[in-house]
Amino acid sequence: MNHTKVGGQYPFLKKGGEMGELIRAKNWANTLVGPIDDWPQSLKTALSILLHSKFPKFLFWGPDLICFYNDAFRPSLGKDGKHPAMLGEKGEDYWGEIWHIIKPLIDQVLTDGEATWSEDQLIPIYRNGAIENVYWTFSYSPISDETNTVAGVWVTCIETTQNILSKQKLEDSKDQLHFAVEAAKLGTWDYQPQTNVFRANKRLQQWFNLPGPDVDPNIAYQMVDEPDRDRVRKAIEWSMQYESGGEYDITYKIIRLDSDEKRTIRAIGRSWFNENKEVYRFNGILQDVTDQVLAEKENKLLSTIVAQSNEFIGMASPDNYVKYLNPAAMKMLGWDDYKNRKIEECVYPEDLPKAKKLIKKLLKQDYFSQEMRFLNEKTGEPFWLQWNGISIRDEKTNKISGLATTSPNIEEHKHAEAQLREAFSKVEESEKRFRKVADHAPVLIMMTDDEGKIRFVNKLWIDFIGTSLKQYLGSDTLKNMHPEDEDAYNFICTPAFARKEEYRVEYRVRRFDGNYRWISEIGVPRFTEDGHFEGYINAAMDIHDIKMQEHQKDLFIGMASHELKTPVTSIKGYTQVLKARYEESEDELLKNSLEIIDKQIRVLTSLISDLLDLSKMKTGGLELNMEIFDLNELIKNIVQEITLINPEFEIKFSEGKGKNVFADRERIGQVLINLLNNAVKYSPRSRRIEIESAFTAKKVKVNVRDYGIGINKENQKKIFNRFFREEGKDETTFPGFGIGLYITSDIIKKHNGTIGVNSTKGEGSDFYFTLPLQQPKT
Ligand code: ADP
């Protein structure tokens, strides 16, 4: 058949588009609808409408439901699918995949003659080489033939796949947005100036305790914390001006009414403008950033601390690359930058092997702390760190995510340590030297520590005692003291130890041969440069032989004075007798001689009685006969007596109020005579002597003041010692043994009193003693 010719014959196909051409070109003779020429007019009319419609149309014709469709429908069949094969073929053959859906609809139209309507229905079809989800809105409607029976089904349809997909997409993105808003716990707002309505989402309504989604913007505005309100208002006003570009991003505080607390929020939004540059919308989100702000503050604080710390603080990756160093660390290392540098580069090369081991260990254990030398790159000098390494683990995986360190610089400490070591070795050396000297010295030398424990005893001591050194080190005493001397030793030493003062003491020690020997010991406290007490060093000498000689001498003095006393007393008696007999004589030489003899006898008597007292003191025989007596009375008597013998002296007594004392009358008399006699004796030029008594509730004080030669400062304490006499051209001219004050002070001490002197050389002396005014015990 000639196609062109045929085409020309069928006006209903004219301008029927691609499908019109295809119908015309197809050889219909062998199809179920037969050649075109045999087609009923109703089919041709239907096809004419179909082909000329711009709306997608499909036609099922005849009992076999033969398929026709127009150009508008064609795209819905896709590429390489049913088109053009399905044209003129049975519907069932080509719509197999959807036949179960559409066949009932077709049947419904065929039997009832009524049209159907389906909207956005998913009817997946085969196209583009696959089954595709295709959405349709369609109507099936009947077409009648010449006999008025329904001969076909019109399908007017439109594919809505795109619509549906965009709708779905929109829904999806809406869902996503909603999800994001929910997940981020955002508040959202939308304000429309035209209506002056402020719309808030649920969360914002909760925060602000709003009555509903749409409110007067002023209500929302009131929720802004008072101090921030003005700032927020200005930011909103600015955003709503066209020049701002609509930007709005501000952080401020609100009072959240749901929890009644102040929270910090960040608002991000924008204003929208129409062509007239008028704002028609202002919307955005609010985020509660309180925790974030707090964390940020904390972070800031932490970083300030880290930055200002003078410790070496740093972080590194697990493969040892430095990720952070604080300024102190950079300074210590002398680095300008830490990028692409490794931990190993910080370490002083000599210490590197040790450091590497530590870093390796850190991958297994979580912490190390070790003294380590790091290197200052600029100076090339090492510095000491107390290197603390910490491994940081990922919370979830527990894998090491980094290495960190905060290490104090112990350079100074190390320096001090070295100095100390050096000082120690110096001390050790000097101590060695000292021991050597001490061991060879002809003195017994011992050292104790601040607790009184023996720390050193020289060789002489050990030889002297005859035991091994070990026995004494660390103990309190040598434990060889004569038991009888312990009290005297403690009496002197205990207060000296307590006051950390120098002391001198004599006591007996048992020697290696079992004999007790007198030693004289002097102890000197030791102090460090900064005044810290370190103990005593004491040196002692064996004075046993001297002591024995002294004893002999004392015995001799005792004996001699005793023996002298009788003849002197006798001479004294006869002198008195002679004086009385020749009182009226005119022989002046005789009278003067007797006077001189009498005076000298008195001196002699007093010397002998002093000597006797001395030996009594030595043997412990000087005992007190205590009684109550009137001290002022005693003083008056003695002053009278002295004046009688020394009429050239004017002795002035200032009598204190009070009188009775409890003491040995005779001995106190002896004390007064001694002091007054000295005042007379040591006043070669002055004739004035003052004596004074002063009573308080507890004691009486007596002063004897002269204007004589006075005493050197350094000798003022010594004059109370036995046999001490000041030396000088004056002093030697005065007779005496230097024992009067010794006895005097002994008497006063025995009374529990005190004695002393204030004197200036060349101006005179002021001797005083005190006696306690205690009542006799009955
Ligand atoms: P003496 O028998 O030598 O006087 P004392 O024990 O009485 O012995 O005195 C000791 C020393 O004290 C004296 O030698 C003298 O140097 C000094 N001395 C004592 N009293 C006085 C005084 N009033 N003025 C100056 N020196 C004094």
JSON list of N, CA and C in Angstrom, two decimals, residues 475-524:
[
{"chain": "A", "resi": 475, "resn": "SER", "atom": "N", "xyz": [74.02, 9.09, 122.68]},
{"chain": "A", "resi": 475, "resn": "SER", "atom": "CA", "xyz": [73.47, 9.10, 124.04]},
{"chain": "A", "resi": 475, "resn": "SER", "atom": "C", "xyz": [73.53, 10.51, 124.61]},
{"chain": "A", "resi": 476, "resn": "ASP", "atom": "N", "xyz": [72.93, 10.70, 125.78]},
{"chain": "A", "resi": 476, "resn": "ASP", "atom": "CA", "xyz": [72.81, 12.04, 126.33]},
{"chain": "A", "resi": 476, "resn": "ASP", "atom": "C", "xyz": [74.07, 12.52, 127.05]},
{"chain": "A", "resi": 477, "resn": "THR", "atom": "N", "xyz": [74.64, 11.62, 127.85]},
{"chain": "A", "resi": 477, "resn": "THR", "atom": "CA", "xyz": [75.84, 12.02, 128.59]},
{"chain": "A", "resi": 477, "resn": "THR", "atom": "C", "xyz": [76.86, 10.89, 128.49]},
{"chain": "A", "resi": 478, "resn": "LEU", "atom": "N", "xyz": [78.00, 11.17, 129.07]},
{"chain": "A", "resi": 478, "resn": "LEU", "atom": "CA", "xyz": [79.02, 10.13, 129.08]},
{"chain": "A", "resi": 478, "resn": "LEU", "atom": "C", "xyz": [78.74, 9.09, 130.17]},
{"chain": "A", "resi": 479, "resn": "LYS", "atom": "N", "xyz": [77.87, 9.44, 131.08]},
{"chain": "A", "resi": 479, "resn": "LYS", "atom": "CA", "xyz": [77.42, 8.54, 132.15]},
{"chain": "A", "resi": 479, "resn": "LYS", "atom": "C", "xyz": [78.57, 8.05, 133.05]},
{"chain": "A", "resi": 480, "resn": "ASN", "atom": "N", "xyz": [79.60, 8.86, 133.11]},
{"chain": "A", "resi": 480, "resn": "ASN", "atom": "CA", "xyz": [80.71, 8.46, 134.00]},
{"chain": "A", "resi": 480, "resn": "ASN", "atom": "C", "xyz": [80.90, 9.47, 135.10]},
{"chain": "A", "resi": 481, "resn": "MET", "atom": "N", "xyz": [79.92, 10.34, 135.28]},
{"chain": "A", "resi": 481, "resn": "MET", "atom": "CA", "xyz": [80.06, 11.41, 136.25]},
{"chain": "A", "resi": 481, "resn": "MET", "atom": "C", "xyz": [79.93, 10.85, 137.66]},
{"chain": "A", "resi": 482, "resn": "HIS", "atom": "N", "xyz": [80.64, 11.48, 138.58]},
{"chain": "A", "resi": 482, "resn": "HIS", "atom": "CA", "xyz": [80.53, 11.08, 139.99]},
{"chain": "A", "resi": 482, "resn": "HIS", "atom": "C", "xyz": [79.11, 11.40, 140.46]},
{"chain": "A", "resi": 483, "resn": "PRO", "atom": "N", "xyz": [78.41, 10.44, 141.06]},
{"chain": "A", "resi": 483, "resn": "PRO", "atom": "CA", "xyz": [77.02, 10.71, 141.45]},
{"chain": "A", "resi": 483, "resn": "PRO", "atom": "C", "xyz": [76.88, 11.94, 142.35]},
{"chain": "A", "resi": 484, "resn": "GLU", "atom": "N", "xyz": [77.89, 12.21, 143.17]},
{"chain": "A", "resi": 484, "resn": "GLU", "atom": "CA", "xyz": [77.80, 13.36, 144.09]},
{"chain": "A", "resi": 484, "resn": "GLU", "atom": "C", "xyz": [77.85, 14.69, 143.36]},
{"chain": "A", "resi": 485, "resn": "ASP", "atom": "N", "xyz": [78.38, 14.68, 142.13]},
{"chain": "A", "resi": 485, "resn": "ASP", "atom": "CA", "xyz": [78.53, 15.95, 141.41]},
{"chain": "A", "resi": 485, "resn": "ASP", "atom": "C", "xyz": [77.36, 16.24, 140.48]},
{"chain": "A", "resi": 486, "resn": "GLU", "atom": "N", "xyz": [76.46, 15.25, 140.36]},
{"chain": "A", "resi": 486, "resn": "GLU", "atom": "CA", "xyz": [75.38, 15.42, 139.39]},
{"chain": "A", "resi": 486, "resn": "GLU", "atom": "C", "xyz": [74.51, 16.65, 139.69]},
{"chain": "A", "resi": 487, "resn": "ASP", "atom": "N", "xyz": [74.17, 16.83, 140.98]},
{"chain": "A", "resi": 487, "resn": "ASP", "atom": "CA", "xyz": [73.30, 17.96, 141.33]},
{"chain": "A", "resi": 487, "resn": "ASP", "atom": "C", "xyz": [73.94, 19.28, 140.98]},
{"chain": "A", "resi": 488, "resn": "ALA", "atom": "N", "xyz": [75.25, 19.40, 141.36]},
{"chain": "A", "resi": 488, "resn": "ALA", "atom": "CA", "xyz": [75.96, 20.65, 141.10]},
{"chain": "A", "resi": 488, "resn": "ALA", "atom": "C", "xyz": [76.04, 20.89, 139.59]},
{"chain": "A", "resi": 489, "resn": "TYR", "atom": "N", "xyz": [76.29, 19.81, 138.84]},
{"chain": "A", "resi": 489, "resn": "TYR", "atom": "CA", "xyz": [76.37, 19.91, 137.38]},
{"chain": "A", "resi": 489, "resn": "TYR", "atom": "C", "xyz": [75.05, 20.41, 136.80]},
{"chain": "A", "resi": 490, "resn": "ASN", "atom": "N", "xyz": [73.96, 19.76, 137.24]},
{"chain": "A", "resi": 490, "resn": "ASN", "atom": "CA", "xyz": [72.64, 20.15, 136.73]},
{"chain": "A", "resi": 490, "resn": "ASN", "atom": "C", "xyz": [72.29, 21.57, 137.14]},
{"chain": "A", "resi": 491, "resn": "PHE", "atom": "N", "xyz": [72.70, 21.95, 138.35]},
{"chain": "A", "resi": 491, "resn": "PHE", "atom": "CA", "xyz": [72.39, 23.28, 138.85]},
{"chain": "A", "resi": 491, "resn": "PHE", "atom": "C", "xyz": [72.96, 24.35, 137.92]},
{"chain": "A", "resi": 492, "resn": "ILE", "atom": "N", "xyz": [74.14, 24.07, 137.42]},
{"chain": "A", "resi": 492, "resn": "ILE", "atom": "CA", "xyz": [74.79, 25.05, 136.53]},
{"chain": "A", "resi": 492, "resn": "ILE", "atom": "C", "xyz": [74.33, 24.87, 135.09]},
{"chain": "A", "resi": 493, "resn": "CYS", "atom": "N", "xyz": [74.30, 23.61, 134.65]},
{"chain": "A", "resi": 493, "resn": "CYS", "atom": "CA", "xyz": [74.10, 23.38, 133.21]},
{"chain": "A", "resi": 493, "resn": "CYS", "atom": "C", "xyz": [72.65, 23.46, 132.75]},
{"chain": "A", "resi": 494, "resn": "THR", "atom": "N", "xyz": [71.70, 22.99, 133.55]},
{"chain": "A", "resi": 494, "resn": "THR", "atom": "CA", "xyz": [70.31, 22.96, 133.08]},
{"chain": "A", "resi": 494, "resn": "THR", "atom": "C", "xyz": [69.83, 24.35, 132.64]},
{"chain": "A", "resi": 495, "resn": "PRO", "atom": "N", "xyz": [70.01, 25.40, 133.49]},
{"chain": "A", "resi": 495, "resn": "PRO", "atom": "CA", "xyz": [69.55, 26.72, 133.01]},
{"chain": "A", "resi": 495, "resn": "PRO", "atom": "C", "xyz": [70.35, 27.21, 131.81]},
{"chain": "A", "resi": 496, "resn": "ALA", "atom": "N", "xyz": [71.64, 26.87, 131.77]},
{"chain": "A", "resi": 496, "resn": "ALA", "atom": "CA", "xyz": [72.45, 27.32, 130.63]},
{"chain": "A", "resi": 496, "resn": "ALA", "atom": "C", "xyz": [71.97, 26.66, 129.33]},
{"chain": "A", "resi": 497, "resn": "PHE", "atom": "N", "xyz": [71.67, 25.36, 129.42]},
{"chain": "A", "resi": 497, "resn": "PHE", "atom": "CA", "xyz": [71.16, 24.64, 128.23]},
{"chain": "A", "resi": 497, "resn": "PHE", "atom": "C", "xyz": [69.85, 25.27, 127.77]},
{"chain": "A", "resi": 498, "resn": "ALA", "atom": "N", "xyz": [69.00, 25.57, 128.77]},
{"chain": "A", "resi": 498, "resn": "ALA", "atom": "CA", "xyz": [67.69, 26.11, 128.43]},
{"chain": "A", "resi": 498, "resn": "ALA", "atom": "C", "xyz": [67.84, 27.44, 127.71]},
{"chain": "A", "resi": 499, "resn": "ARG", "atom": "N", "xyz": [68.83, 28.23, 128.14]},
{"chain": "A", "resi": 499, "resn": "ARG", "atom": "CA", "xyz": [68.99, 29.55, 127.52]},
{"chain": "A", "resi": 499, "resn": "ARG", "atom": "C", "xyz": [70.00, 29.54, 126.38]},
{"chain": "A", "resi": 500, "resn": "LYS", "atom": "N", "xyz": [70.54, 28.34, 126.11]},
{"chain": "A", "resi": 500, "resn": "LYS", "atom": "CA", "xyz": [71.55, 28.17, 125.06]},
{"chain": "A", "resi": 500, "resn": "LYS", "atom": "C", "xyz": [72.73, 29.12, 125.31]},
{"chain": "A", "resi": 501, "resn": "GLU", "atom": "N", "xyz": [73.19, 29.09, 126.56]},
{"chain": "A", "resi": 501, "resn": "GLU", "atom": "CA", "xyz": [74.29, 29.98, 126.95]},
{"chain": "A", "resi": 501, "resn": "GLU", "atom": "C", "xyz": [75.54, 29.19, 127.24]},
{"chain": "A", "resi": 502, "resn": "GLU", "atom": "N", "xyz": [76.64, 29.91, 127.26]},
{"chain": "A", "resi": 502, "resn": "GLU", "atom": "CA", "xyz": [77.90, 29.29, 127.61]},
{"chain": "A", "resi": 502, "resn": "GLU", "atom": "C", "xyz": [77.89, 28.90, 129.09]},
{"chain": "A", "resi": 503, "resn": "TYR", "atom": "N", "xyz": [78.58, 27.83, 129.44]},
{"chain": "A", "resi": 503, "resn": "TYR", "atom": "CA", "xyz": [78.64, 27.46, 130.86]},
{"chain": "A", "resi": 503, "resn": "TYR", "atom": "C", "xyz": [80.04, 26.95, 131.18]},
{"chain": "A", "resi": 504, "resn": "ARG", "atom": "N", "xyz": [80.38, 27.00, 132.48]},
{"chain": "A", "resi": 504, "resn": "ARG", "atom": "CA", "xyz": [81.63, 26.41, 132.99]},
{"chain": "A", "resi": 504, "resn": "ARG", "atom": "C", "xyz": [81.25, 25.58, 134.19]},
{"chain": "A", "resi": 505, "resn": "VAL", "atom": "N", "xyz": [81.83, 24.41, 134.26]},
{"chain": "A", "resi": 505, "resn": "VAL", "atom": "CA", "xyz": [81.45, 23.54, 135.37]},
{"chain": "A", "resi": 505, "resn": "VAL", "atom": "C", "xyz": [82.63, 22.62, 135.71]},
{"chain": "A", "resi": 506, "resn": "GLU", "atom": "N", "xyz": [82.71, 22.26, 136.97]},
{"chain": "A", "resi": 506, "resn": "GLU", "atom": "CA", "xyz": [83.75, 21.31, 137.38]},
{"chain": "A", "resi": 506, "resn": "GLU", "atom": "C", "xyz": [83.05, 20.10, 137.97]},
{"chain": "A", "resi": 507, "resn": "TYR", "atom": "N", "xyz": [83.49, 18.93, 137.61]},
{"chain": "A", "resi": 507, "resn": "TYR", "atom": "CA", "xyz": [82.89, 17.71, 138.17]},
{"chain": "A", "resi": 507, "resn": "TYR", "atom": "C", "xyz": [83.88, 16.56, 138.03]},
{"chain": "A", "resi": 508, "resn": "ARG", "atom": "N", "xyz": [83.53, 15.47, 138.66]},
{"chain": "A", "resi": 508, "resn": "ARG", "atom": "CA", "xyz": [84.44, 14.33, 138.62]},
{"chain": "A", "resi": 508, "resn": "ARG", "atom": "C", "xyz": [83.95, 13.27, 137.63]},
{"chain": "A", "resi": 509, "resn": "VAL", "atom": "N", "xyz": [84.87, 12.66, 136.92]},
{"chain": "A", "resi": 509, "resn": "VAL", "atom": "CA", "xyz": [84.55, 11.64, 135.93]},
{"chain": "A", "resi": 509, "resn": "VAL", "atom": "C", "xyz": [85.38, 10.39, 136.23]},
{"chain": "A", "resi": 510, "resn": "ARG", "atom": "N", "xyz": [84.73, 9.25, 136.09]},
{"chain": "A", "resi": 510, "resn": "ARG", "atom": "CA", "xyz": [85.49, 8.02, 136.34]},
{"chain": "A", "resi": 510, "resn": "ARG", "atom": "C", "xyz": [86.38, 7.72, 135.13]},
{"chain": "A", "resi": 511, "resn": "ARG", "atom": "N", "xyz": [87.68, 7.56, 135.44]},
{"chain": "A", "resi": 511, "resn": "ARG", "atom": "CA", "xyz": [88.64, 7.35, 134.37]},
{"chain": "A", "resi": 511, "resn": "ARG", "atom": "C", "xyz": [88.70, 5.86, 134.02]},
{"chain": "A", "resi": 512, "resn": "PHE", "atom": "N", "xyz": [89.41, 5.55, 132.96]},
{"chain": "A", "resi": 512, "resn": "PHE", "atom": "CA", "xyz": [89.53, 4.14, 132.52]},
{"chain": "A", "resi": 512, "resn": "PHE", "atom": "C", "xyz": [90.02, 3.21, 133.63]},
{"chain": "A", "resi": 513, "resn": "ASP", "atom": "N", "xyz": [90.83, 3.78, 134.59]},
{"chain": "A", "resi": 513, "resn": "ASP", "atom": "CA", "xyz": [91.38, 2.92, 135.64]},
{"chain": "A", "resi": 513, "resn": "ASP", "atom": "C", "xyz": [90.46, 2.83, 136.85]},
{"chain": "A", "resi": 514, "resn": "GLY", "atom": "N", "xyz": [89.26, 3.43, 136.73]},
{"chain": "A", "resi": 514, "resn": "GLY", "atom": "CA", "xyz": [88.29, 3.33, 137.83]},
{"chain": "A", "resi": 514, "resn": "GLY", "atom": "C", "xyz": [88.40, 4.48, 138.81]},
{"chain": "A", "resi": 515, "resn": "ASN", "atom": "N", "xyz": [89.44, 5.32, 138.70]},
{"chain": "A", "resi": 515, "resn": "ASN", "atom": "CA", "xyz": [89.59, 6.46, 139.60]},
{"chain": "A", "resi": 515, "resn": "ASN", "atom": "C", "xyz": [88.77, 7.63, 139.10]},
{"chain": "A", "resi": 516, "resn": "TYR", "atom": "N", "xyz": [88.22, 8.41, 140.05]},
{"chain": "A", "resi": 516, "resn": "TYR", "atom": "CA", "xyz": [87.50, 9.62, 139.67]},
{"chain": "A", "resi": 516, "resn": "TYR", "atom": "C", "xyz": [88.49, 10.76, 139.55]},
{"chain": "A", "resi": 517, "resn": "ARG", "atom": "N", "xyz": [88.35, 11.54, 138.50]},
{"chain": "A", "resi": 517, "resn": "ARG", "atom": "CA", "xyz": [89.23, 12.67, 138.27]},
{"chain": "A", "resi": 517, "resn": "ARG", "atom": "C", "xyz": [88.39, 13.93, 138.11]},
{"chain": "A", "resi": 518, "resn": "TRP", "atom": "N", "xyz": [88.87, 15.02, 138.69]},
{"chain": "A", "resi": 518, "resn": "TRP", "atom": "CA", "xyz": [88.20, 16.30, 138.51]},
{"chain": "A", "resi": 518, "resn": "TRP", "atom": "C", "xyz": [88.49, 16.83, 137.11]},
{"chain": "A", "resi": 519, "resn": "ILE", "atom": "N", "xyz": [87.44, 17.26, 136.44]},
{"chain": "A", "resi": 519, "resn": "ILE", "atom": "CA", "xyz": [87.70, 17.95, 135.17]},
{"chain": "A", "resi": 519, "resn": "ILE", "atom": "C", "xyz": [86.96, 19.29, 135.20]},
{"chain": "A", "resi": 520, "resn": "SER", "atom": "N", "xyz": [87.53, 20.22, 134.43]},
{"chain": "A", "resi": 520, "resn": "SER", "atom": "CA", "xyz": [86.88, 21.53, 134.31]},
{"chain": "A", "resi": 520, "resn": "SER", "atom": "C", "xyz": [86.38, 21.61, 132.87]},
{"chain": "A", "resi": 521, "resn": "GLU", "atom": "N", "xyz": [85.11, 21.87, 132.74]},
{"chain": "A", "resi": 521, "resn": "GLU", "atom": "CA", "xyz": [84.52, 21.83, 131.39]},
{"chain": "A", "resi": 521, "resn": "GLU", "atom": "C", "xyz": [83.94, 23.19, 131.03]},
{"chain": "A", "resi": 522, "resn": "ILE", "atom": "N", "xyz": [84.16, 23.57, 129.77]},
{"chain": "A", "resi": 522, "resn": "ILE", "atom": "CA", "xyz": [83.51, 24.80, 129.28]},
{"chain": "A", "resi": 522, "resn": "ILE", "atom": "C", "xyz": [82.68, 24.41, 128.06]},
{"chain": "A", "resi": 523, "resn": "GLY", "atom": "N", "xyz": [81.44, 24.83, 128.08]},
{"chain": "A", "resi": 523, "resn": "GLY", "atom": "CA", "xyz": [80.54, 24.47, 126.96]},
{"chain": "A", "resi": 523, "resn": "GLY", "atom": "C", "xyz": [80.12, 25.72, 126.22]},
{"chain": "A", "resi": 524, "resn": "VAL", "atom": "N", "xyz": [80.22, 25.68, 124.91]},
{"chain": "A", "resi": 524, "resn": "VAL", "atom": "CA", "xyz": [79.85, 26.85, 124.10]},
{"chain": "A", "resi": 524, "resn": "VAL", "atom": "C", "xyz": [78.77, 26.42, 123.11]}
]
